[in-house]
CSV table of C-alpha atoms and ligand atoms in Angstrom, one decimal:
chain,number,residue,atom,x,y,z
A,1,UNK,CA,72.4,-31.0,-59.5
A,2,UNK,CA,70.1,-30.0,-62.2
A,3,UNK,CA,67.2,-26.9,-61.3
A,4,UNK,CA,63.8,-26.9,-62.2
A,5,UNK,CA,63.6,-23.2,-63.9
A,6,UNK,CA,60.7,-24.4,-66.2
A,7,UNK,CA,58.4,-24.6,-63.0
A,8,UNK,CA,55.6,-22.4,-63.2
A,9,UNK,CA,55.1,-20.9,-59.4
A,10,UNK,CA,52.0,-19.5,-58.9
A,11,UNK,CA,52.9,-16.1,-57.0
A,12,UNK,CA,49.4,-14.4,-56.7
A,13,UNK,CA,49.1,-16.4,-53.6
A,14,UNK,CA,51.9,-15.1,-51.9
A,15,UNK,CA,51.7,-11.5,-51.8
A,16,UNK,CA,53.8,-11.0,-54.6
A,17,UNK,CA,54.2,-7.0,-55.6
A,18,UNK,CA,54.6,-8.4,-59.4
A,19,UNK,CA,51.4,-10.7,-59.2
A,20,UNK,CA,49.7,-8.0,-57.4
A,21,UNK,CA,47.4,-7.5,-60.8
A,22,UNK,CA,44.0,-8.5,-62.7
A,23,UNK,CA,43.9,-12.3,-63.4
A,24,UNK,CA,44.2,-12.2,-67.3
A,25,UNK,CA,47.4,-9.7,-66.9
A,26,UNK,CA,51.2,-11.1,-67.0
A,27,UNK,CA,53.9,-8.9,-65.3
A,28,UNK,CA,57.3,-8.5,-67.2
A,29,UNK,CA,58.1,-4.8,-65.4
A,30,UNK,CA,59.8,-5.2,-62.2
A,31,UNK,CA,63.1,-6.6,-61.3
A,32,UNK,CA,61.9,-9.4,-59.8
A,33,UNK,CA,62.5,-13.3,-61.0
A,34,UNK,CA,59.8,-15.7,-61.1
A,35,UNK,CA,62.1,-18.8,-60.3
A,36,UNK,CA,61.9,-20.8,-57.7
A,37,UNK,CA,64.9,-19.8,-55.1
A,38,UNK,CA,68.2,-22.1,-54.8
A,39,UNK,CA,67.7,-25.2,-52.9
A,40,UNK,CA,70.5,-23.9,-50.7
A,41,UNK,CA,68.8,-20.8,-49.6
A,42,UNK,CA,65.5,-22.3,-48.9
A,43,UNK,CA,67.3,-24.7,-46.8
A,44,UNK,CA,68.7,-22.7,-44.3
A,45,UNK,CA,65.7,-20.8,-44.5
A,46,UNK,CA,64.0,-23.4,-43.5
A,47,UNK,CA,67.1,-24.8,-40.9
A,48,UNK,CA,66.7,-21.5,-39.7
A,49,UNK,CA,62.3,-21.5,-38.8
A,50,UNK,CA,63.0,-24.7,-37.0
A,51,UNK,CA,64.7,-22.7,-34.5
A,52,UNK,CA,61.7,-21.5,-33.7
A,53,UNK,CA,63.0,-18.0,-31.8
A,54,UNK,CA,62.2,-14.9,-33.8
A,55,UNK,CA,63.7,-12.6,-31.3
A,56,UNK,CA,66.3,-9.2,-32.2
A,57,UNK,CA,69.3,-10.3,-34.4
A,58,UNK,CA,73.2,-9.4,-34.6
A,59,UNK,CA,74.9,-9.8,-37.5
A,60,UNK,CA,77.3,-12.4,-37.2
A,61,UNK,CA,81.6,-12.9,-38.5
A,62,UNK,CA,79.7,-15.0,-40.9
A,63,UNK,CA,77.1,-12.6,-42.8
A,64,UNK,CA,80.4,-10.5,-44.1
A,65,UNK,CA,82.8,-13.2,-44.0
A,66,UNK,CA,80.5,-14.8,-47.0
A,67,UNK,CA,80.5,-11.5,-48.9
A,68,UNK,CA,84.2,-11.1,-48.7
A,69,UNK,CA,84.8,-14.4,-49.8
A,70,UNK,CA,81.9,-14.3,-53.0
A,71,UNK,CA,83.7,-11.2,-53.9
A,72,UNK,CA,87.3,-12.8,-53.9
A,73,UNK,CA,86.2,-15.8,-55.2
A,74,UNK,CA,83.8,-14.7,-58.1
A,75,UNK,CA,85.2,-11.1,-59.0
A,76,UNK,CA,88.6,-11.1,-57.4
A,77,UNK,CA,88.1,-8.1,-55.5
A,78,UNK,CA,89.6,-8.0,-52.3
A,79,UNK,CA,87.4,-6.3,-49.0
A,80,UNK,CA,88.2,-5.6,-45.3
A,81,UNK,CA,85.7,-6.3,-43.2
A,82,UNK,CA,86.3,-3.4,-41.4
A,83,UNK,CA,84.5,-1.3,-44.2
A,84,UNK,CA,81.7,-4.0,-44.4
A,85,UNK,CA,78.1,-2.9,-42.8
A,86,UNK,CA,74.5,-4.8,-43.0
A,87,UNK,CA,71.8,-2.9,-44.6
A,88,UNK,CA,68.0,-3.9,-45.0
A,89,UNK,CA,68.5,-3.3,-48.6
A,90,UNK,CA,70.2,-0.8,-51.2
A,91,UNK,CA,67.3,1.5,-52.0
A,92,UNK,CA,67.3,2.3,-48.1
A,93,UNK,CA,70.6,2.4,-48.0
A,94,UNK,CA,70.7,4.6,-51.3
A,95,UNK,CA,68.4,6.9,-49.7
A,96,UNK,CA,70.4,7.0,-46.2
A,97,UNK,CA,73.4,7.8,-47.7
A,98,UNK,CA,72.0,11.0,-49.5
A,99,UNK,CA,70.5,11.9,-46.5
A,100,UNK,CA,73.9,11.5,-44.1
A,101,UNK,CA,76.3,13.0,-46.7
A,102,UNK,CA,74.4,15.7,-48.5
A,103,UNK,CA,72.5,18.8,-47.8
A,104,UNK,CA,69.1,19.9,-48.8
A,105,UNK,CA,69.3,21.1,-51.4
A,106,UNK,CA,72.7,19.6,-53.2
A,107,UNK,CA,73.0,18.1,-56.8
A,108,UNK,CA,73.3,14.6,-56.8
A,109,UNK,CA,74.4,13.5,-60.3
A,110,UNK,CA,72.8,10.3,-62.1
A,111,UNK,CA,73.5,9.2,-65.5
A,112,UNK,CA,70.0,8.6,-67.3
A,113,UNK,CA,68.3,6.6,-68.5
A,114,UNK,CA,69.0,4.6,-65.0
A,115,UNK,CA,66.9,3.1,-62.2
A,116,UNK,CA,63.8,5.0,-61.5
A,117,UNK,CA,64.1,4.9,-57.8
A,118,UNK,CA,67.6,7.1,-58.0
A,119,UNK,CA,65.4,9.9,-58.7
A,120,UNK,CA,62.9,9.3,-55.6
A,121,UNK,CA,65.6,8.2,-53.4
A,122,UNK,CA,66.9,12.3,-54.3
A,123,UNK,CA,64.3,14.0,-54.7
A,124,UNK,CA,62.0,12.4,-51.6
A,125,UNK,CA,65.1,14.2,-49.3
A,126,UNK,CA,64.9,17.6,-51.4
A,127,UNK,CA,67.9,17.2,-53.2
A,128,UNK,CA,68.2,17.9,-56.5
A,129,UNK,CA,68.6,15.7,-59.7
A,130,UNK,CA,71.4,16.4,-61.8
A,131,UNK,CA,71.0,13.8,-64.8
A,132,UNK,CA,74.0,13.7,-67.1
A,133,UNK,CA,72.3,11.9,-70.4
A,134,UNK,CA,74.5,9.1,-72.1
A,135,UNK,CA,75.0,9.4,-75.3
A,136,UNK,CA,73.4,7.1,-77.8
A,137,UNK,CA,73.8,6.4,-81.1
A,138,UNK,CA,73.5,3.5,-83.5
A,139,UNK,CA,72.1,1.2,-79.8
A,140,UNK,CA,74.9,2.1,-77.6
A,141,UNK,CA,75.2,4.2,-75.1
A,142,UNK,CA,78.2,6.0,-74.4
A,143,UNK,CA,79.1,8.6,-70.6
A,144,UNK,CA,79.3,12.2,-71.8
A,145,UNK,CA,82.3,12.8,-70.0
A,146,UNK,CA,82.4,16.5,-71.0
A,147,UNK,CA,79.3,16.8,-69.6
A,148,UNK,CA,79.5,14.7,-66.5
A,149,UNK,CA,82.8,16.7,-65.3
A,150,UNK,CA,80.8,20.1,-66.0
A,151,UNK,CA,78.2,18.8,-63.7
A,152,UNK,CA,80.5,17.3,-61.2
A,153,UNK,CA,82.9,20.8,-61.0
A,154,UNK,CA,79.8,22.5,-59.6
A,155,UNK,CA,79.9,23.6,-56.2
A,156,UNK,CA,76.5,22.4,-55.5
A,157,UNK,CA,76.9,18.8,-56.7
A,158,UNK,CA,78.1,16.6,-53.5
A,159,UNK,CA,77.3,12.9,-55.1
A,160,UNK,CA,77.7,11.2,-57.6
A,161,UNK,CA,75.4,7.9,-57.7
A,162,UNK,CA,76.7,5.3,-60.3
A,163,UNK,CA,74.9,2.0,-61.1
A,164,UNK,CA,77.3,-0.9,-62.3
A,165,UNK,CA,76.3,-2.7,-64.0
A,166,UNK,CA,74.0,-0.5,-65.6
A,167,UNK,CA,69.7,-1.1,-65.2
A,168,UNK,CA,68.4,-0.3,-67.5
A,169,UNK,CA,70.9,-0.8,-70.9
A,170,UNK,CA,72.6,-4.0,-68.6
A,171,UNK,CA,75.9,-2.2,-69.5
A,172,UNK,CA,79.4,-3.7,-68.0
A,173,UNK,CA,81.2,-0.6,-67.8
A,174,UNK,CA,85.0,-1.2,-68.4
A,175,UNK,CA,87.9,-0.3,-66.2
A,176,UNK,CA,88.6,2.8,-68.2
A,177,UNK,CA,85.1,4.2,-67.9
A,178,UNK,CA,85.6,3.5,-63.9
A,179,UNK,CA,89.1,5.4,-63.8
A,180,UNK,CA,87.9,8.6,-65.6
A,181,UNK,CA,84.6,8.5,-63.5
A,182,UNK,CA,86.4,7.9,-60.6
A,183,UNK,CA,89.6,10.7,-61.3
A,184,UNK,CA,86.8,13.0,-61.9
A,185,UNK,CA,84.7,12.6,-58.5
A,186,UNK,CA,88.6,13.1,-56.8
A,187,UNK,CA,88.8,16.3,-58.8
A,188,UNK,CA,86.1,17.9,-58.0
A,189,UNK,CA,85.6,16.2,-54.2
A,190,UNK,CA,82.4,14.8,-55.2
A,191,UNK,CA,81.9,11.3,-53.3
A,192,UNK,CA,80.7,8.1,-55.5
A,193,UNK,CA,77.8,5.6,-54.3
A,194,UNK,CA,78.4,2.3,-57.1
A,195,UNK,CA,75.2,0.5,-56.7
A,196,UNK,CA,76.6,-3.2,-57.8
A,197,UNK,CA,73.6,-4.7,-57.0
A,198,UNK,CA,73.3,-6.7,-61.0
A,199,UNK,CA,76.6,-7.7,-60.6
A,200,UNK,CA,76.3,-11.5,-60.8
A,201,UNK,CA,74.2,-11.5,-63.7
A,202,UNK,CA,77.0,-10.5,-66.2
A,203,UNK,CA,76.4,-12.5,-69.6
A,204,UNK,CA,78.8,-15.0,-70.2
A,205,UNK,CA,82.2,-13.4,-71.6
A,206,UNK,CA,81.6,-10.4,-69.3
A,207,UNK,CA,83.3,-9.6,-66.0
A,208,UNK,CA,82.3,-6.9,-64.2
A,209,UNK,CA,84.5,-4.8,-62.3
A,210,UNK,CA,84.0,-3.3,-58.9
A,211,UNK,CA,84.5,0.2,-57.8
A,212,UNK,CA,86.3,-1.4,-54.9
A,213,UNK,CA,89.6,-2.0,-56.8
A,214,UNK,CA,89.8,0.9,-59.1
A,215,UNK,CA,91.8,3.6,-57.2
A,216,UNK,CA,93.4,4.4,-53.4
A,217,UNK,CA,92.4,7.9,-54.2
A,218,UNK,CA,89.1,7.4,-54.9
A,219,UNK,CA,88.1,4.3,-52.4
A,220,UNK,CA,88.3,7.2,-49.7
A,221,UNK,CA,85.9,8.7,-51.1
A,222,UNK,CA,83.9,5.7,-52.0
A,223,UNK,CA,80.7,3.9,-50.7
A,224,UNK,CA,79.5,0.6,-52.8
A,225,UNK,CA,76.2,-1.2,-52.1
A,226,UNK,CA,76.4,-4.9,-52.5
A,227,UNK,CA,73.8,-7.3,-52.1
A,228,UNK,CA,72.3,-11.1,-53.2
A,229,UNK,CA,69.3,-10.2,-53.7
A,230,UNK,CA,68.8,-9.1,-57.8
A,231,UNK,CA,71.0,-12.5,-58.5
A,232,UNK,CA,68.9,-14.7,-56.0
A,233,UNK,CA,65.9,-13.2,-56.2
A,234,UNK,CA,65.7,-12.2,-52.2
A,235,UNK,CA,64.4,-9.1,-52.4
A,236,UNK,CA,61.8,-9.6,-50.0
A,237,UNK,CA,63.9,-10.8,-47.5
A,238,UNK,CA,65.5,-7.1,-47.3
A,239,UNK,CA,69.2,-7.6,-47.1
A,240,UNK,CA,72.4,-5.8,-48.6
A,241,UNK,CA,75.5,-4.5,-47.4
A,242,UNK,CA,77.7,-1.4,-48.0
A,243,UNK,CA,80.8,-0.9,-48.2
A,244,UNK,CA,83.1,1.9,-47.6
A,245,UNK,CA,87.3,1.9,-47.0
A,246,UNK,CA,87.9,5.7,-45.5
A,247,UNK,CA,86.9,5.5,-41.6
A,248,UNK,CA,85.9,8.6,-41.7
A,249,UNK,CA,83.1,7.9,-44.4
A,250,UNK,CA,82.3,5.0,-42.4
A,251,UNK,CA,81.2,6.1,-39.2
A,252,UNK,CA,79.0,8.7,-41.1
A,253,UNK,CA,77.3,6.0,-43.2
A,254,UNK,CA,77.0,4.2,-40.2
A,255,UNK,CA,75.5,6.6,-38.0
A,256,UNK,CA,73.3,7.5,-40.6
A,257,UNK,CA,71.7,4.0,-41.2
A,258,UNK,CA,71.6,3.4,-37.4
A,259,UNK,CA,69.4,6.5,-37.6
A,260,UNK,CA,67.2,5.5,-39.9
A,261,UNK,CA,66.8,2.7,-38.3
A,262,UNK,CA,68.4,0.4,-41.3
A,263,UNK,CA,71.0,-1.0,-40.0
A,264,UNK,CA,69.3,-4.4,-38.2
A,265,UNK,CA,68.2,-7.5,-39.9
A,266,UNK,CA,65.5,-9.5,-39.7
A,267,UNK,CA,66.2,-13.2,-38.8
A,268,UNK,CA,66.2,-14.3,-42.4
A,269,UNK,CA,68.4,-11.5,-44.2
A,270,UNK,CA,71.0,-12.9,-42.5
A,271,UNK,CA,70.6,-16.9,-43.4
A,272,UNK,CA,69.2,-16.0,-46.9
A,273,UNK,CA,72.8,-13.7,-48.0
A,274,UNK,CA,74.9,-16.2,-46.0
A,275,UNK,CA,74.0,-19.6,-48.1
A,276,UNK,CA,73.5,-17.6,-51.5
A,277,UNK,CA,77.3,-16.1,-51.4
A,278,UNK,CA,78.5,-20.1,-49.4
A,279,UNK,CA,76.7,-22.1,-51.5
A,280,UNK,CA,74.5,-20.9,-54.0
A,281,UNK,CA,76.9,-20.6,-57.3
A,282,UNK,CA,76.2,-23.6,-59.0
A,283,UNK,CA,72.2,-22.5,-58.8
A,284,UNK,CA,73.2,-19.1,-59.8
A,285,UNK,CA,75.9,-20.5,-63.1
A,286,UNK,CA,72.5,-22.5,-64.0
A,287,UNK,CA,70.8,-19.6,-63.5
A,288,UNK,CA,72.6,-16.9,-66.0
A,289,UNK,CA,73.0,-19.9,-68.3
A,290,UNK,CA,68.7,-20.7,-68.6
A,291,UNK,CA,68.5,-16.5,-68.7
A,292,UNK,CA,70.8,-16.5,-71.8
A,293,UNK,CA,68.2,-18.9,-73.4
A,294,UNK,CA,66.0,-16.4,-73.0
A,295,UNK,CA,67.4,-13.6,-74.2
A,296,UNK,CA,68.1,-15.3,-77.3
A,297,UNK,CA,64.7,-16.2,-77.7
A,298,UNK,CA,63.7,-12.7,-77.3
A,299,UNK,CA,66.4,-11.7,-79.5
A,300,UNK,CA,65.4,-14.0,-82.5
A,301,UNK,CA,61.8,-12.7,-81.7
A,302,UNK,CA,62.4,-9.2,-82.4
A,303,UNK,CA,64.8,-9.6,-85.3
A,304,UNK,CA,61.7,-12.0,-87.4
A,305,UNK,CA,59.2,-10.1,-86.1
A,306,UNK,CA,59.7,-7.0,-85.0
A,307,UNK,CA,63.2,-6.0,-87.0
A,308,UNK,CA,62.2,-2.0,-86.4
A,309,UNK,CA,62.8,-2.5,-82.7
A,310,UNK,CA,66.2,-1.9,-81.4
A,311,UNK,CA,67.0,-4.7,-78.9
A,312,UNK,CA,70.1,-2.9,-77.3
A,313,UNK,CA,72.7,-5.5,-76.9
A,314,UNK,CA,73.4,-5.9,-73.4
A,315,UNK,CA,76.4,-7.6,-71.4
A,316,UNK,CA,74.3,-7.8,-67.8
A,317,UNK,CA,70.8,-8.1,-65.9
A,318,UNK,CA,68.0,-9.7,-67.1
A,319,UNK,CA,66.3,-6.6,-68.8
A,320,UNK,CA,66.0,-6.0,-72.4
A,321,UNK,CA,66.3,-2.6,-73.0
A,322,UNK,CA,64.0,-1.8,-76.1
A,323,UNK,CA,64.3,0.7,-79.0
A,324,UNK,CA,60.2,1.6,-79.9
A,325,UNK,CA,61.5,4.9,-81.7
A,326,UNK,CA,60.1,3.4,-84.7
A,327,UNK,CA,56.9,2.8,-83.0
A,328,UNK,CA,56.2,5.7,-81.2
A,329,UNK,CA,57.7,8.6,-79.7
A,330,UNK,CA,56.1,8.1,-76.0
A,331,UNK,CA,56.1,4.4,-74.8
A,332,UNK,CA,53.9,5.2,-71.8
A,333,UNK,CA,50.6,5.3,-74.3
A,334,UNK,CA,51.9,1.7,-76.1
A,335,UNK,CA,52.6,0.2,-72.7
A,336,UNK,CA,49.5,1.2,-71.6
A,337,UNK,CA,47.3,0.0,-74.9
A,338,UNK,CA,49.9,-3.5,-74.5
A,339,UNK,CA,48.6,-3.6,-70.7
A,340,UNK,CA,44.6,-2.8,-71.9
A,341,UNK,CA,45.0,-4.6,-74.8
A,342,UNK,CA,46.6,-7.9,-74.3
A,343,UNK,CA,47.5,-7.8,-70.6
A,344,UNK,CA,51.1,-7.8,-70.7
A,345,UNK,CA,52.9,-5.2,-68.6
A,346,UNK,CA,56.1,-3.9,-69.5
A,347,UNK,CA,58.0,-0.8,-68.0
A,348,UNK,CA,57.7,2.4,-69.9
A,349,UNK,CA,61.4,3.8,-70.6
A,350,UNK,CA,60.0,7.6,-69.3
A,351,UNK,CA,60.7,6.5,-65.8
A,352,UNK,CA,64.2,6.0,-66.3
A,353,UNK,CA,65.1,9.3,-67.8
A,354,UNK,CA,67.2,10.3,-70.6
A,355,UNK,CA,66.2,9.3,-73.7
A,356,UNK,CA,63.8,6.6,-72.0
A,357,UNK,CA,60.8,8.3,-73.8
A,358,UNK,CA,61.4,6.1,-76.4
A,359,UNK,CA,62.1,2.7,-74.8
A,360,UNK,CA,60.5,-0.4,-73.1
A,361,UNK,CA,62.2,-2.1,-70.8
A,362,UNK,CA,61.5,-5.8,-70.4
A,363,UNK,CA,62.2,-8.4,-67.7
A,364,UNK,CA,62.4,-11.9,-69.1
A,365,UNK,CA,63.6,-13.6,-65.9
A,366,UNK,CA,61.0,-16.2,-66.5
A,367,UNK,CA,60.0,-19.8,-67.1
A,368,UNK,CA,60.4,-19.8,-71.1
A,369,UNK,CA,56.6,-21.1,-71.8
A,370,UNK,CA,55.6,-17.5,-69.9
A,371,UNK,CA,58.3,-16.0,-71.8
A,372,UNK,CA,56.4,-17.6,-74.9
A,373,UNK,CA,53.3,-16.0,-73.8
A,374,UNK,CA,54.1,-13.0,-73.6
A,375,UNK,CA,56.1,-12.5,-77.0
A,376,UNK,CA,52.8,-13.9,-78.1
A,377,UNK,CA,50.6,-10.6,-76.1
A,378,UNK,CA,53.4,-8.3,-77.3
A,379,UNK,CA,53.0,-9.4,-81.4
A,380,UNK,CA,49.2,-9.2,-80.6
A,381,UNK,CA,48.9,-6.3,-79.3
A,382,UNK,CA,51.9,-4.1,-81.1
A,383,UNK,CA,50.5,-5.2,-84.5
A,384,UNK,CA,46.8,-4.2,-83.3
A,385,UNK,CA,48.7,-0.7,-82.2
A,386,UNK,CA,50.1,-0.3,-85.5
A,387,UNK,CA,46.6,-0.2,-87.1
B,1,PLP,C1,70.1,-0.7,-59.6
B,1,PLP,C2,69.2,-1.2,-58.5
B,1,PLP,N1,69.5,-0.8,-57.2
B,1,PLP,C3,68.7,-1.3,-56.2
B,1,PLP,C4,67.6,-2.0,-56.4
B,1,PLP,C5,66.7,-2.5,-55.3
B,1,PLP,O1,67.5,-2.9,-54.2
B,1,PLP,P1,66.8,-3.3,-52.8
B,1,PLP,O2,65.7,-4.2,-53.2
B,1,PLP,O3,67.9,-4.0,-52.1
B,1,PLP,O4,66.3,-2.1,-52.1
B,1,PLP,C6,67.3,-2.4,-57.7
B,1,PLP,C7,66.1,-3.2,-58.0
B,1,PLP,O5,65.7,-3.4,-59.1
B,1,PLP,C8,68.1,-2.0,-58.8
B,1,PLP,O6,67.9,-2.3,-60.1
């Protein structure tokens, strides 16, 4: 079966938190695709309507059994379903967590630049934000360990949230990154939340590898957050699951999501995750292979036109992390004038910590003719900035 991921779908009619702008402007920021869902999720969607009964759900043997199987199948990582749970999504479950397993208060480490909302999800409970920078030199980012172990040995620091693969460099991180990360949270007692959420969008020739199968000594003190929704594009349909061995650490989780009032899913979640992980992989091999046309359009793009920007190379996700140094010390003001002056709206790499200052980050998850356009605003407008 071929898929239409030229289509152009006109989302400013649907609510859309992307769309949600002036007419002329064209949203490349959040990570959100603007592809048409697989066929196979929009037809138990639809299966699923005809019921016509929108009542209280359960989650059914089937909602994990299709996430234990997806990760056997396409990672090779083995799960019990006894340390499966349902989530409405991994931001509230990020933000759960920290609430059930940390005091006010507590460090919770982060390795920056990385996802914005790590930082809310800690500092919207009073916690405090540890950020261990990476490293970077010559485009790739490397863990401090030194510093990450002097951060994790303090008393104060209780977690330790880790985002594999990596928004926003769309690092893989290999197997001996995972052991000395995950030696160190076992030295110092600190428990580990791996956000796994990019984890079907590795490039091809990457695999990634879960958390889940790293260690027995740290998987008791391990909680992973797994969800279809970056891969299928479900966000709004507000499903994920988490994952945690010890039982201990499960019945807190547990009781902590069931307090927040997180733990039921709407009648959708359920349908939408089940026929992603059962039967949405030839969609989603289609998928990664359209997005590496992109990225080597925007690849050839820079290195003709715009060889002073740093495209890093990345092994995951569908966001091009971008090296304005040479531009401009602060991207906010450029992604502003880009937004003012041509329309195009990127994410300014300040949000993301670290070094982000200096970066743009850049979602081409896109039909390649709006792709087009906007390389076509960003030329415009960087050359007009440049003046
Ligand atoms: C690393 C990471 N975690 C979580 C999320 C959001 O997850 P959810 O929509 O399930 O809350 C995102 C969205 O971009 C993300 O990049």
């Amino acid at each position: 079966m071929s898929y239409d991921f030229d289509q152009l779908i006109d989302r400013r009619q649907n609510n859309s938190y992307k769309w949600d702008i002036k007419e002329n402007e064209l949203p490349m920021w959040v990570a959100d695709m603007d592809f048409a869902t697989a066929p196979a999720i929009t037809e138990a969607l639809k299966s699923r309507l005809e019921e016509n009964a929108f009542g209280y759900n359960t989650v059914p043997e089937e909602f994990f059994a299709s996430f234990i199987n997806w990760w056997q199948d396409y990672h090779q990582v083995s799960m019990q379903k006894s340390g499966l749970m349902f989530c409405t999504g991994v931001v509230p479950a990020i933000s759960s967590i920290v609430r059930k397993v940390t005091e006010v208060n507590d460090n919770v480490v982060i390795l920056t630049p990385v996802y914005n909302i790590f930082f809310n999800s800690i500092l919207n409970n009073q916690r405090q934000v540890l950020a261990s920078p990476m490293s970077y030199h010559e485009g790739n980012y490397q863990i401090d360990f030194e510093d990450l172990e002097k951060k994790l040995a303090l008393k104060e620091t209780t977690l330790f949230i880790f985002c594999n693969p990596h928004n926003p460099i769309g690092k893989v991180w290999s197997q001996a990154d995972l052991e000395k990360i995950g030696a160190l949270c076992v030295k110092h007692q600190v428990l580990l939340l791996s956000d796994e959420i990019h984890c079907d969008l590795t490039h091809e020739g990457y695999q990634y590898r879960s958390f889940i199968d790293i260690s027995s000594a740290i998987s008791q003190q391990l909680i992973v957050c797994l969800a279809p929704t970056k891969a299928f594009n479900l966000a709004g349909l507000q499903t994920s699951a988490i994952y945690v061995e010890n039982p201990a650490l499960f019945e807190k989780v547990n009781r902590g999501i069931n307090t927040d009032e997180v733990a039921e899913p709407n009648t959708f979640a359920i349908q939408a995750a089940i026929a992603a992980f059962t039967n949405g992989r030839p969609w989603l091999e289609a998928l990664n292979s359209y997005l590496s046309q992109n990225r080597k359009i925007l690849t050839d793009f820079f290195k003709k036109r715009f060889p002073e920007i740093r495209l890093i190379e990345s092994q995951a996700t569908y966001l091009a992390w971008l090296d304005c140094s040479a531009l401009t010390k602060d991207t906010a003001d450029f992604c502003q004038f880009l937004r003012e002056t041509t329309g195009l709206i990127l994410s300014e790499g300040d949000i993301f910590g670290g070094n982000g200052q200096q970066f743009v980050r850049w979602n081409y998850a896109c039909p390649v003719s709006r792709l087009q356009d906007g390389l076509g605003r960003f030329e415009k407008g960087t050359r007009e900035f440049l003046l």
